[in-house]
PDB file of C-alpha atoms and ligand atoms in Angstrom:
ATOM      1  CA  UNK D  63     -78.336 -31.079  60.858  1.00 75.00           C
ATOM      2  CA  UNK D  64     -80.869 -30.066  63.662  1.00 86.00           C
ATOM      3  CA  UNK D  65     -81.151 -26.364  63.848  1.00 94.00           C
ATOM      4  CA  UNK D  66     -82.262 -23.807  66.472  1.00 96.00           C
ATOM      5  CA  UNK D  67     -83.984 -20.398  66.269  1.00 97.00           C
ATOM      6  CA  UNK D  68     -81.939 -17.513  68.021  1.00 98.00           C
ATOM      7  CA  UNK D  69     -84.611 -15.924  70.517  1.00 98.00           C
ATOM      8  CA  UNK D  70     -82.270 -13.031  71.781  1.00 98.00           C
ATOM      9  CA  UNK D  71     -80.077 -11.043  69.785  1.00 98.00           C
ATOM     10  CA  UNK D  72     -79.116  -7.357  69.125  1.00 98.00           C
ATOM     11  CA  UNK D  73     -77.974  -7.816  65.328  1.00 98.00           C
ATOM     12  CA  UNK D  74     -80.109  -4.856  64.193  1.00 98.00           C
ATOM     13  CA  UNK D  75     -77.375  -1.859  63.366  1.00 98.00           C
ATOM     14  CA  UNK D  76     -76.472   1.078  65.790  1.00 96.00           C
ATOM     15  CA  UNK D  77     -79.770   0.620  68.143  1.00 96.00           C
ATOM     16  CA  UNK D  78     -78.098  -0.764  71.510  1.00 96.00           C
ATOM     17  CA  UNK D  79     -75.040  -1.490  72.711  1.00 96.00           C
ATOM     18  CA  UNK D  80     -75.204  -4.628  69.808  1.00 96.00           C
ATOM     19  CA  UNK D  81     -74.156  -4.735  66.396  1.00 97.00           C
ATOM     20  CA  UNK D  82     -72.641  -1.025  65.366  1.00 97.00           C
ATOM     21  CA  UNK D  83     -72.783  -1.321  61.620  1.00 97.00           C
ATOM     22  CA  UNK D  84     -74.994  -3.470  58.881  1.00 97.00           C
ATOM     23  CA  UNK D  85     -72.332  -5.231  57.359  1.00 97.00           C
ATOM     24  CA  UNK D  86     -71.148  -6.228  61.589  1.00 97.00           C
ATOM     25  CA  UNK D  87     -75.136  -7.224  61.411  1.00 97.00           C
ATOM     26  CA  UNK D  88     -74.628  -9.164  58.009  1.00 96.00           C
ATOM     27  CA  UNK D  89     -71.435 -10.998  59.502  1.00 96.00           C
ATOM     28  CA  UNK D  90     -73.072 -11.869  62.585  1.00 97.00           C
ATOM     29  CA  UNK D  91     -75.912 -13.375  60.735  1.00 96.00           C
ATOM     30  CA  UNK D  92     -74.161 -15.035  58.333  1.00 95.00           C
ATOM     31  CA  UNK D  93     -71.910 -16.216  61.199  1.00 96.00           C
ATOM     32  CA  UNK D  94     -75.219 -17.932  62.892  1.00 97.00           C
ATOM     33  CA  UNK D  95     -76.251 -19.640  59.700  1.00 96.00           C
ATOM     34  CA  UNK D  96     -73.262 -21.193  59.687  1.00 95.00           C
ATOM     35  CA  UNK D  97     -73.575 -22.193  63.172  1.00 96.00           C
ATOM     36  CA  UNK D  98     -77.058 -23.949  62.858  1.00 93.00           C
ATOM     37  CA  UNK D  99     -79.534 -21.342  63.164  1.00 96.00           C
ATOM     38  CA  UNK D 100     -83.045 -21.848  61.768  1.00 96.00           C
ATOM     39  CA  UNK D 101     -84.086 -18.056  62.592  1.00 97.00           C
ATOM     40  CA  UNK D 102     -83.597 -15.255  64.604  1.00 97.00           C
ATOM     41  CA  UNK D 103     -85.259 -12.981  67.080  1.00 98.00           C
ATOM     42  CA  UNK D 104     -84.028  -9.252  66.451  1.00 98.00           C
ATOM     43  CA  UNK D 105     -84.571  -7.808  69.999  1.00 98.00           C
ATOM     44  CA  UNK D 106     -82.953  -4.914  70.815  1.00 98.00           C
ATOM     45  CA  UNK D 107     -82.899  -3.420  74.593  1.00 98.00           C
ATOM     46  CA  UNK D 108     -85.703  -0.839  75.546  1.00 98.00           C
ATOM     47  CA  UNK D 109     -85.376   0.558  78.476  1.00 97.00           C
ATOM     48  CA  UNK D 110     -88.533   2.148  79.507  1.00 96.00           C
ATOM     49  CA  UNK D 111     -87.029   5.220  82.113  1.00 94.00           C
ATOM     50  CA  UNK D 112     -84.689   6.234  78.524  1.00 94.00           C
ATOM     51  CA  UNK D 113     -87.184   5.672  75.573  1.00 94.00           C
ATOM     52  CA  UNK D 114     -90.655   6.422  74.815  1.00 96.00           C
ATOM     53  CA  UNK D 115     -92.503   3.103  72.683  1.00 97.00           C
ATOM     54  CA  UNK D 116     -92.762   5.704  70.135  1.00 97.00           C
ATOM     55  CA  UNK D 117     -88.959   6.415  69.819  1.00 97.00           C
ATOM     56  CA  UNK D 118     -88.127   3.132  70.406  1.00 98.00           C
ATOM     57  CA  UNK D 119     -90.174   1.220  67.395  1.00 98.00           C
ATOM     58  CA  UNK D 120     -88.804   4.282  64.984  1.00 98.00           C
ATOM     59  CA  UNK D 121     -85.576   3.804  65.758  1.00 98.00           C
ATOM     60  CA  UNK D 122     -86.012  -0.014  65.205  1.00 98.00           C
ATOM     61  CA  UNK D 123     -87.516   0.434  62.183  1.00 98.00           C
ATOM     62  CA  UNK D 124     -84.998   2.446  60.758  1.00 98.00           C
ATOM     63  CA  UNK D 125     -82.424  -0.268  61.890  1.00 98.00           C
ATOM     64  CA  UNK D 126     -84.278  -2.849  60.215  1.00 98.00           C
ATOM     65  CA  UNK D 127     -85.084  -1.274  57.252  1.00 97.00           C
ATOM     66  CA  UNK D 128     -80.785  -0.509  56.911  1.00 97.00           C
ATOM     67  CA  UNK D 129     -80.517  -3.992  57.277  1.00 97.00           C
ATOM     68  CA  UNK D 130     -83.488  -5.347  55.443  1.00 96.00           C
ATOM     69  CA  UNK D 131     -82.260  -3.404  52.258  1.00 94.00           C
ATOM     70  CA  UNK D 132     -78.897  -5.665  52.601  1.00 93.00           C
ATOM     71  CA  UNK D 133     -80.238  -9.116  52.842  1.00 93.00           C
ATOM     72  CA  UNK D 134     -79.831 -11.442  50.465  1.00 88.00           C
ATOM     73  CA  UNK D 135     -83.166 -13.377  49.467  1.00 82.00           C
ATOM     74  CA  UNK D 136     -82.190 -16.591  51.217  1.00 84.00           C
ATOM     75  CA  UNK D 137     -81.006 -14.995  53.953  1.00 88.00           C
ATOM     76  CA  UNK D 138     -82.114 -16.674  57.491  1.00 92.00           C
ATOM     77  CA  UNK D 139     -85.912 -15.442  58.794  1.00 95.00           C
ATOM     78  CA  UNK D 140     -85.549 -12.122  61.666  1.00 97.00           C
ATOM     79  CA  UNK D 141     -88.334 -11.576  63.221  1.00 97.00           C
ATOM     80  CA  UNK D 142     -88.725  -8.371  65.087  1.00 98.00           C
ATOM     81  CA  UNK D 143     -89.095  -8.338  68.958  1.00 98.00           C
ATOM     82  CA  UNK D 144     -87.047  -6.633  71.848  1.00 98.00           C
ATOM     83  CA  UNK D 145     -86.166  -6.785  75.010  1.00 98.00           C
ATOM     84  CA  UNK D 146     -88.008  -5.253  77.424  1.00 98.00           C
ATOM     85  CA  UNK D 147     -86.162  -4.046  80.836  1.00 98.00           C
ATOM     86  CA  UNK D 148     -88.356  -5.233  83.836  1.00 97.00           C
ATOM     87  CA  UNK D 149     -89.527  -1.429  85.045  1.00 97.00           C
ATOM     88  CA  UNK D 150     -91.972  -0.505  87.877  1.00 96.00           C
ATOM     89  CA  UNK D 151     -95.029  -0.458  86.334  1.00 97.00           C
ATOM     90  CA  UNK D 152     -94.770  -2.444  83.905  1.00 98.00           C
ATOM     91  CA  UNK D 153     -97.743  -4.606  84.045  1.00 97.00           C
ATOM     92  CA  UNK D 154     -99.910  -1.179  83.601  1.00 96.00           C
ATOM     93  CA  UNK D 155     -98.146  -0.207  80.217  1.00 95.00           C
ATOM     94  CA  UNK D 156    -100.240   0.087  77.101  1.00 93.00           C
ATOM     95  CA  UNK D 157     -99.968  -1.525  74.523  1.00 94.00           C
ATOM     96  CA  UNK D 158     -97.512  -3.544  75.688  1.00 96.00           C
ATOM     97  CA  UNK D 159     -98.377  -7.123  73.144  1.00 96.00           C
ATOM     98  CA  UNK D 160     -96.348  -4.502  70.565  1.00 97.00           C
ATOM     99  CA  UNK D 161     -92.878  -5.539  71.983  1.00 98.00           C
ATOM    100  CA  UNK D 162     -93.868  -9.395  71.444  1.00 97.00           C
ATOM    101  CA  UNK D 163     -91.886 -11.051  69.020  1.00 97.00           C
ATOM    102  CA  UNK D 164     -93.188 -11.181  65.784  1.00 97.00           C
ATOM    103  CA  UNK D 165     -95.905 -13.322  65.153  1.00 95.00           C
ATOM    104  CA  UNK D 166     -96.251 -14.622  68.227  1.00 96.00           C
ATOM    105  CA  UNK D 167     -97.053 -13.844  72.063  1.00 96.00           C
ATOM    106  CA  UNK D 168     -93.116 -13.879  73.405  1.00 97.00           C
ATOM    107  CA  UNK D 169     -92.526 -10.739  75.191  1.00 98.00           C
ATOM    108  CA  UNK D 170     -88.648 -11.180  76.312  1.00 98.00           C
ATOM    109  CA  UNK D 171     -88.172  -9.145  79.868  1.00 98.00           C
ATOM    110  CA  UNK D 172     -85.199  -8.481  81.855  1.00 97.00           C
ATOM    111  CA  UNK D 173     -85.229  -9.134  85.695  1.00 95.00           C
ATOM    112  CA  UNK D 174     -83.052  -6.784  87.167  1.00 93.00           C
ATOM    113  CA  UNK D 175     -80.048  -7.452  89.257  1.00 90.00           C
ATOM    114  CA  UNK D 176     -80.956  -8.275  92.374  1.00 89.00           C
ATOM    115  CA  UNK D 177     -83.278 -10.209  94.442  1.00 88.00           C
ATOM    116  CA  UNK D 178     -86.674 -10.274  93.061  1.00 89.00           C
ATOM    117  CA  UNK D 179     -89.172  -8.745  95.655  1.00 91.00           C
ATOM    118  CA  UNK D 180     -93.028 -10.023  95.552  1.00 92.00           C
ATOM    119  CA  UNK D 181     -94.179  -7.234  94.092  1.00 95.00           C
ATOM    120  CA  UNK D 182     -91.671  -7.592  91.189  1.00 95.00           C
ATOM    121  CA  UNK D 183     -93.284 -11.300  90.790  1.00 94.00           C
ATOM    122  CA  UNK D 184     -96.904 -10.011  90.541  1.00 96.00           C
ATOM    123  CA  UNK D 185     -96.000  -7.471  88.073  1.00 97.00           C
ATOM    124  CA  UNK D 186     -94.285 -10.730  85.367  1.00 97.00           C
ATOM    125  CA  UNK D 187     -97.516 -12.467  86.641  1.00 97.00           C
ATOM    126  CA  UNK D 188    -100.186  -9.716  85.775  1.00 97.00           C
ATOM    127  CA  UNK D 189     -98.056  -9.283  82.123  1.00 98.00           C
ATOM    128  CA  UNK D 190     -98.332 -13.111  81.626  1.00 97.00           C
ATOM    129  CA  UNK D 191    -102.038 -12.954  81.926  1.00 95.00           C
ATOM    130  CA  UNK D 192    -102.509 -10.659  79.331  1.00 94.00           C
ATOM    131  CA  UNK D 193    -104.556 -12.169  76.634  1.00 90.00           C
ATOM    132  CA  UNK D 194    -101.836 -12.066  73.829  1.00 92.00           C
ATOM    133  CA  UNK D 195     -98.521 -11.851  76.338  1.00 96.00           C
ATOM    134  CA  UNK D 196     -96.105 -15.190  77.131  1.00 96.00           C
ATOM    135  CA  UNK D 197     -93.411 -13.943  79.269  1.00 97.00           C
ATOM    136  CA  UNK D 198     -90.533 -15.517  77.960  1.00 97.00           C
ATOM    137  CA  UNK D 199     -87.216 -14.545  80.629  1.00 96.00           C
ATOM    138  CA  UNK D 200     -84.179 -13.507  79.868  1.00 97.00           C
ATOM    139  CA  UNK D 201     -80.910 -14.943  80.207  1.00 96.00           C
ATOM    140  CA  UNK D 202     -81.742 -16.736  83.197  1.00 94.00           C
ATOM    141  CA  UNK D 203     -78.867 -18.096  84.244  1.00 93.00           C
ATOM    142  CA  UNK D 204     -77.772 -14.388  85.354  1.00 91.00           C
ATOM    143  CA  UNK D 205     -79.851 -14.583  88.089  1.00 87.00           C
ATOM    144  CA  UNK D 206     -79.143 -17.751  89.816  1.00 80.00           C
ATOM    145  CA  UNK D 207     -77.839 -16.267  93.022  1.00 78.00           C
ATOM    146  CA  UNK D 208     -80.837 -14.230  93.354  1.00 78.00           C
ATOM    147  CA  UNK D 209     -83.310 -17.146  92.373  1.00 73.00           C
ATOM    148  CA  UNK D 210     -85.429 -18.757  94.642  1.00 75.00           C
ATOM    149  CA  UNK D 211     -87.291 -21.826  93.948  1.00 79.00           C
ATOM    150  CA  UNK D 212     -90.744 -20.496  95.089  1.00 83.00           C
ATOM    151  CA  UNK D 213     -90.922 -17.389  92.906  1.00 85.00           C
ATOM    152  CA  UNK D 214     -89.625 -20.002  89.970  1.00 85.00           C
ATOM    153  CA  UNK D 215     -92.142 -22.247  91.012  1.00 87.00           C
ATOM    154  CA  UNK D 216     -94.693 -19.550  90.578  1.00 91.00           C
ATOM    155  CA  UNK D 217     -93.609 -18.594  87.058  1.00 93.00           C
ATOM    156  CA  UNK D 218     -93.727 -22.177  86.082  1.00 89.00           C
ATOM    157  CA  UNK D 219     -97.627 -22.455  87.442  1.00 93.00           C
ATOM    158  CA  UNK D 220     -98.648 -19.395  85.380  1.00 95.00           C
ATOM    159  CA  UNK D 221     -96.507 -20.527  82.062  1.00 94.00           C
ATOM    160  CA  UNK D 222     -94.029 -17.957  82.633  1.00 96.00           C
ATOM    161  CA  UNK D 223     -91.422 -19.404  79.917  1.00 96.00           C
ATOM    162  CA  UNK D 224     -87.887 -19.305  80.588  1.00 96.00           C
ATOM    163  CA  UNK D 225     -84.934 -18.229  77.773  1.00 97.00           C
ATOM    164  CA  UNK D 226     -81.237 -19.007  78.708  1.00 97.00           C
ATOM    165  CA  UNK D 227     -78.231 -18.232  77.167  1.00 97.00           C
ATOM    166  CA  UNK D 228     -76.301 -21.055  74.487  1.00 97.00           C
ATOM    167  CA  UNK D 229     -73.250 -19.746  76.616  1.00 96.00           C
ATOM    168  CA  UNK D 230     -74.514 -21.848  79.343  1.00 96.00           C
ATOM    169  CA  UNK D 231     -74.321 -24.921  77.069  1.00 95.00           C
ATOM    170  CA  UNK D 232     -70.782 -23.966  76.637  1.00 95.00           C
ATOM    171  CA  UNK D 233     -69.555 -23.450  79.833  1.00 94.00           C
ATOM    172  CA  UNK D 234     -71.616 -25.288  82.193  1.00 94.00           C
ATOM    173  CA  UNK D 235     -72.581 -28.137  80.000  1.00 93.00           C
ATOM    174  CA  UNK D 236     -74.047 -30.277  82.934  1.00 93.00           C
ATOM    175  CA  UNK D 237     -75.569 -27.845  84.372  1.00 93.00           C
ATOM    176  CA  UNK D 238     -77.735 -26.688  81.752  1.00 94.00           C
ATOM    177  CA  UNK D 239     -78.516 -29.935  80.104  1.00 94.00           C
ATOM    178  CA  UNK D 240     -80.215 -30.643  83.892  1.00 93.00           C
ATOM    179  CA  UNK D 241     -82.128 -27.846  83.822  1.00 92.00           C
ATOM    180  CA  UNK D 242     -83.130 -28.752  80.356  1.00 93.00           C
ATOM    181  CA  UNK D 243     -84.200 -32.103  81.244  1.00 92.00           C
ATOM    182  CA  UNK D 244     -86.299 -30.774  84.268  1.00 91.00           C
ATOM    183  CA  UNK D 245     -88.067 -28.236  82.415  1.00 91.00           C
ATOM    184  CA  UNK D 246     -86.658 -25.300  83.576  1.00 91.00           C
ATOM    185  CA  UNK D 247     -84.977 -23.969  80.632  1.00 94.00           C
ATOM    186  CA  UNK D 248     -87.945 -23.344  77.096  1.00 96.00           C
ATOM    187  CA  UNK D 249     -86.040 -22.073  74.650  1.00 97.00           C
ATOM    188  CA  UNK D 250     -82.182 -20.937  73.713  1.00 98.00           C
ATOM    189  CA  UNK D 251     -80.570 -17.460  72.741  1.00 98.00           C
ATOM    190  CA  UNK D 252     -77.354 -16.060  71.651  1.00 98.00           C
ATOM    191  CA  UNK D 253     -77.439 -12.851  72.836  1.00 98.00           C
ATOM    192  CA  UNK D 254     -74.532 -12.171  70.625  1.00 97.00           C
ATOM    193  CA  UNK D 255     -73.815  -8.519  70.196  1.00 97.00           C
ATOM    194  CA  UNK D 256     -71.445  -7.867  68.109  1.00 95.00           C
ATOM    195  CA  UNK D 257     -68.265 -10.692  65.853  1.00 96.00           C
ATOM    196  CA  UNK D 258     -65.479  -9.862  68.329  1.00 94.00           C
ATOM    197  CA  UNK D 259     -66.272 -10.236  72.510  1.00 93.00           C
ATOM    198  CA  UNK D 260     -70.306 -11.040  72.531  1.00 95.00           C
ATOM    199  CA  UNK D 261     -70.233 -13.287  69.345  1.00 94.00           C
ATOM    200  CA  UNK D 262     -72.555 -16.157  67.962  1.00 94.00           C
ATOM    201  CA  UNK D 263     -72.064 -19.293  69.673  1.00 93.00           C
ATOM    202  CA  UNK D 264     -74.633 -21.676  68.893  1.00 95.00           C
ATOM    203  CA  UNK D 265     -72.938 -24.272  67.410  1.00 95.00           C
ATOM    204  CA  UNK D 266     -70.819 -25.441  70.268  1.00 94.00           C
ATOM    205  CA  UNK D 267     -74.260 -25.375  72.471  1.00 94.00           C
ATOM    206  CA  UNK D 268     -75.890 -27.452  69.846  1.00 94.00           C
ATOM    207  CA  UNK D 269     -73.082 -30.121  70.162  1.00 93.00           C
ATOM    208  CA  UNK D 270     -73.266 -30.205  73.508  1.00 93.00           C
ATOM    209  CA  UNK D 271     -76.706 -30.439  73.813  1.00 93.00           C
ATOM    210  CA  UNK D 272     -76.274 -33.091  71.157  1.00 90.00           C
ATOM    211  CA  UNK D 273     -73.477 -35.380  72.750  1.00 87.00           C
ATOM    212  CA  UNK D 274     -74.419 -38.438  74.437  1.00 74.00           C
ATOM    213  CA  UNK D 275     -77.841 -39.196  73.889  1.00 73.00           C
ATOM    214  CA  UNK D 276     -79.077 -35.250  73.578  1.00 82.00           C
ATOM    215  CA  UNK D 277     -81.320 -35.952  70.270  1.00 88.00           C
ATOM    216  CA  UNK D 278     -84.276 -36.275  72.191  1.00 91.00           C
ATOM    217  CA  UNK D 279     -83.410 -33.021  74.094  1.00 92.00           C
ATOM    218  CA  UNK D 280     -82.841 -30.893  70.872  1.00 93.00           C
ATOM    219  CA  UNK D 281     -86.012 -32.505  69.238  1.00 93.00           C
ATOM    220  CA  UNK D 282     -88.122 -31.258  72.064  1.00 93.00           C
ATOM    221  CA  UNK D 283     -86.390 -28.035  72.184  1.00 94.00           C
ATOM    222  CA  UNK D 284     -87.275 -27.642  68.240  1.00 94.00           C
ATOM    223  CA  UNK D 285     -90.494 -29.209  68.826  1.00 93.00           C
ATOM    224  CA  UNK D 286     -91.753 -26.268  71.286  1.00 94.00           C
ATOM    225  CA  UNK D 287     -90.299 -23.503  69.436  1.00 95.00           C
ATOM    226  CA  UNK D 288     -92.316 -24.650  66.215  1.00 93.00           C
ATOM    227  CA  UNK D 289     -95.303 -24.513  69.180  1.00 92.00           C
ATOM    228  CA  UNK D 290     -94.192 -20.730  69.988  1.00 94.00           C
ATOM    229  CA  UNK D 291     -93.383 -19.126  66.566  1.00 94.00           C
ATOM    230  CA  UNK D 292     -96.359 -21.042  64.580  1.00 90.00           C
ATOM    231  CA  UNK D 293     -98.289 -19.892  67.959  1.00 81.00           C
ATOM    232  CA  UNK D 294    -100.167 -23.795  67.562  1.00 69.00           C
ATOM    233  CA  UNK D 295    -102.941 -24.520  69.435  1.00 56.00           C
ATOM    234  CA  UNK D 296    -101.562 -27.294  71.300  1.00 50.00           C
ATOM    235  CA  UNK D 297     -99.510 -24.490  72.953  1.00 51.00           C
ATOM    236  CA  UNK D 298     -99.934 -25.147  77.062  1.00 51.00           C
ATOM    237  CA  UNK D 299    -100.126 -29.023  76.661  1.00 51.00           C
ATOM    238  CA  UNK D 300     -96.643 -28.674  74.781  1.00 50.00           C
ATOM    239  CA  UNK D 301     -94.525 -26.137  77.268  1.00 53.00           C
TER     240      UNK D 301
HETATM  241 FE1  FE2 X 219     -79.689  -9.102  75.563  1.00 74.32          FE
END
C-alpha cells in the first residue's frame, strides 16, 4: 500500500482550536495510520498579533511532550512544525526558519481571506528567499476565488510550494487530480482537527488519486516528499 505523509495537522492536545485531549490526539493518529499515513506534520496555528514565538514554542512543547509520553514505540513519525498566519511583517521576523517543519525548510503560511495585494506577494517572496525557508501554502484550494494566475505564476518562479487539502481529493476529484498533473498542487494535508467534524480523511484521497491510472501521480507525490523531509540535494530539479 502506497502511503502519504500528513503535512498539516493540529493533533497536538489543547494548543488550537484542534485536538482537545491526548487520547482525541492518540485516536486521530491512530485513525491516520489506518488510513495510509507514512508520517505526520504536527502544526499547530500561531497567530503572530495573539502569541509571542516564545509562548508559542512553550506551549507546543508542553503539548508534545503530553503526547509524546503516550505514544507507543511504533507509533507513526510527528514531526514538529506549525502554521504560521500570513501577518504584516512577516518577512522581517526573526528567527523565523524556527517554525519550519522539522528537519527540513517547510515553513507552512496562511494567506488570509481575501485578495492577495502585491505587497502581500513580496512579503511570501522575501520569506522564500531566506536561506533555510521553502514556503510551502496552505490549504490552497481556500483561496481559489481570490487567486490569480500571475501572483501563482510568481510563486511557482521562486519555488513557492503549494499544500492542498486531501478534502479536495474527496470532493472535487477532477479537479484536483488536474491541478496535480499540472504541477500546481506539491504535497497533501489533512488538516484534521479533531475524530468528529474535521476528521482524518486520507484514505479516500489516496483512492482517488489512485483510480484509473493515478500510480504514477502518487509515486511522484511520494517521490518529492522523500525530496522535502530527507531535504536531498536534488531538491529544485525534483519540485
Ligand atoms: Fe490548519
Amino acid at each position: 500500500m502506497n502511503r502519504l505523509f500528513d503535512f498539516h495537522t493540529h493533533i497536538l492536545p489543547g494548543i488550537d482550536d484542534g485536538s482537545r485531549s491526548v487520547e482525541e490526539s492518540i485516536a486521530m493518529l491512530k485513525e491516520l495510520a489506518r488510513q495510509g499515513a507514512s508520517g505526520i506534520a504536527a502544526t499547530p496555528h500561531f497567530y503572530a498579533q495573539r502569541s509571542s514565538p516564545e509562548h508559542f514554542f512553550k506551549e507546543r512543547q508542553t503539548a508534545w511532550n503530553l503526547l509524546k509520553s503516550r505514544l507507543r514505540v511504533d507509533s507513526l513519525e510527528i514531526r514538529l512544525g506549525a502554521e504560521v498566519q500570513y501577518f504584516e511583517g512577516i518577512q522581517r521576523l526573526e528567527g523565523l526558519e524556527q517554525f519550519c517543519l522539522e528537519g527540513t525548510r517547510l515553513l507552512l503560511v496562511e494567506m488570509p481571506m481575501c485578495t492577495w495585494t502585491r505587497r502581500m506577494i513580496s512579503a511570501i517572496i522575501e520569506v522564500n528567499s531566506r536561506e533555510n525557508v521553502i514556503v510551502l501554502l496552505a490549504h490552497i484550494e481556500r483561496y481559489w476565488q481570490y487567486w490569480n494566475e500571475k501572483a501563482l505564476e510568481q510563486f511557482r518562479e521562486h519555488g513557492v510550494l503549494m499544500q492542498a487539502s486531501t478534502s479536495l481529493f474527496v470532493e472535487r476529484r477532477h479537479k484536483a487530480i488536474k491541478l496535480l498533473r499540472e504541477g500546481k498542487i506539491h504535497l497533501l494535508g489533512t488538516d484534521s482537527h479533531n475524530m468528529d467534524n474535521r476528521k482524518p480523511d486520507m484514505k479516500q484521497a489516496l483512492e482517488n488519486i489512485n483510480r484509473k491510472n493515478g500510480e504514477q501521480l502518487l509515486l511522484g507525490l511520494i517521490q518529492r516528499e522523500a525530496v522535502v523531509l530527507n531535504e536531498m540535494e536534488i531538491y529544485m530539479d525534483c519540485l
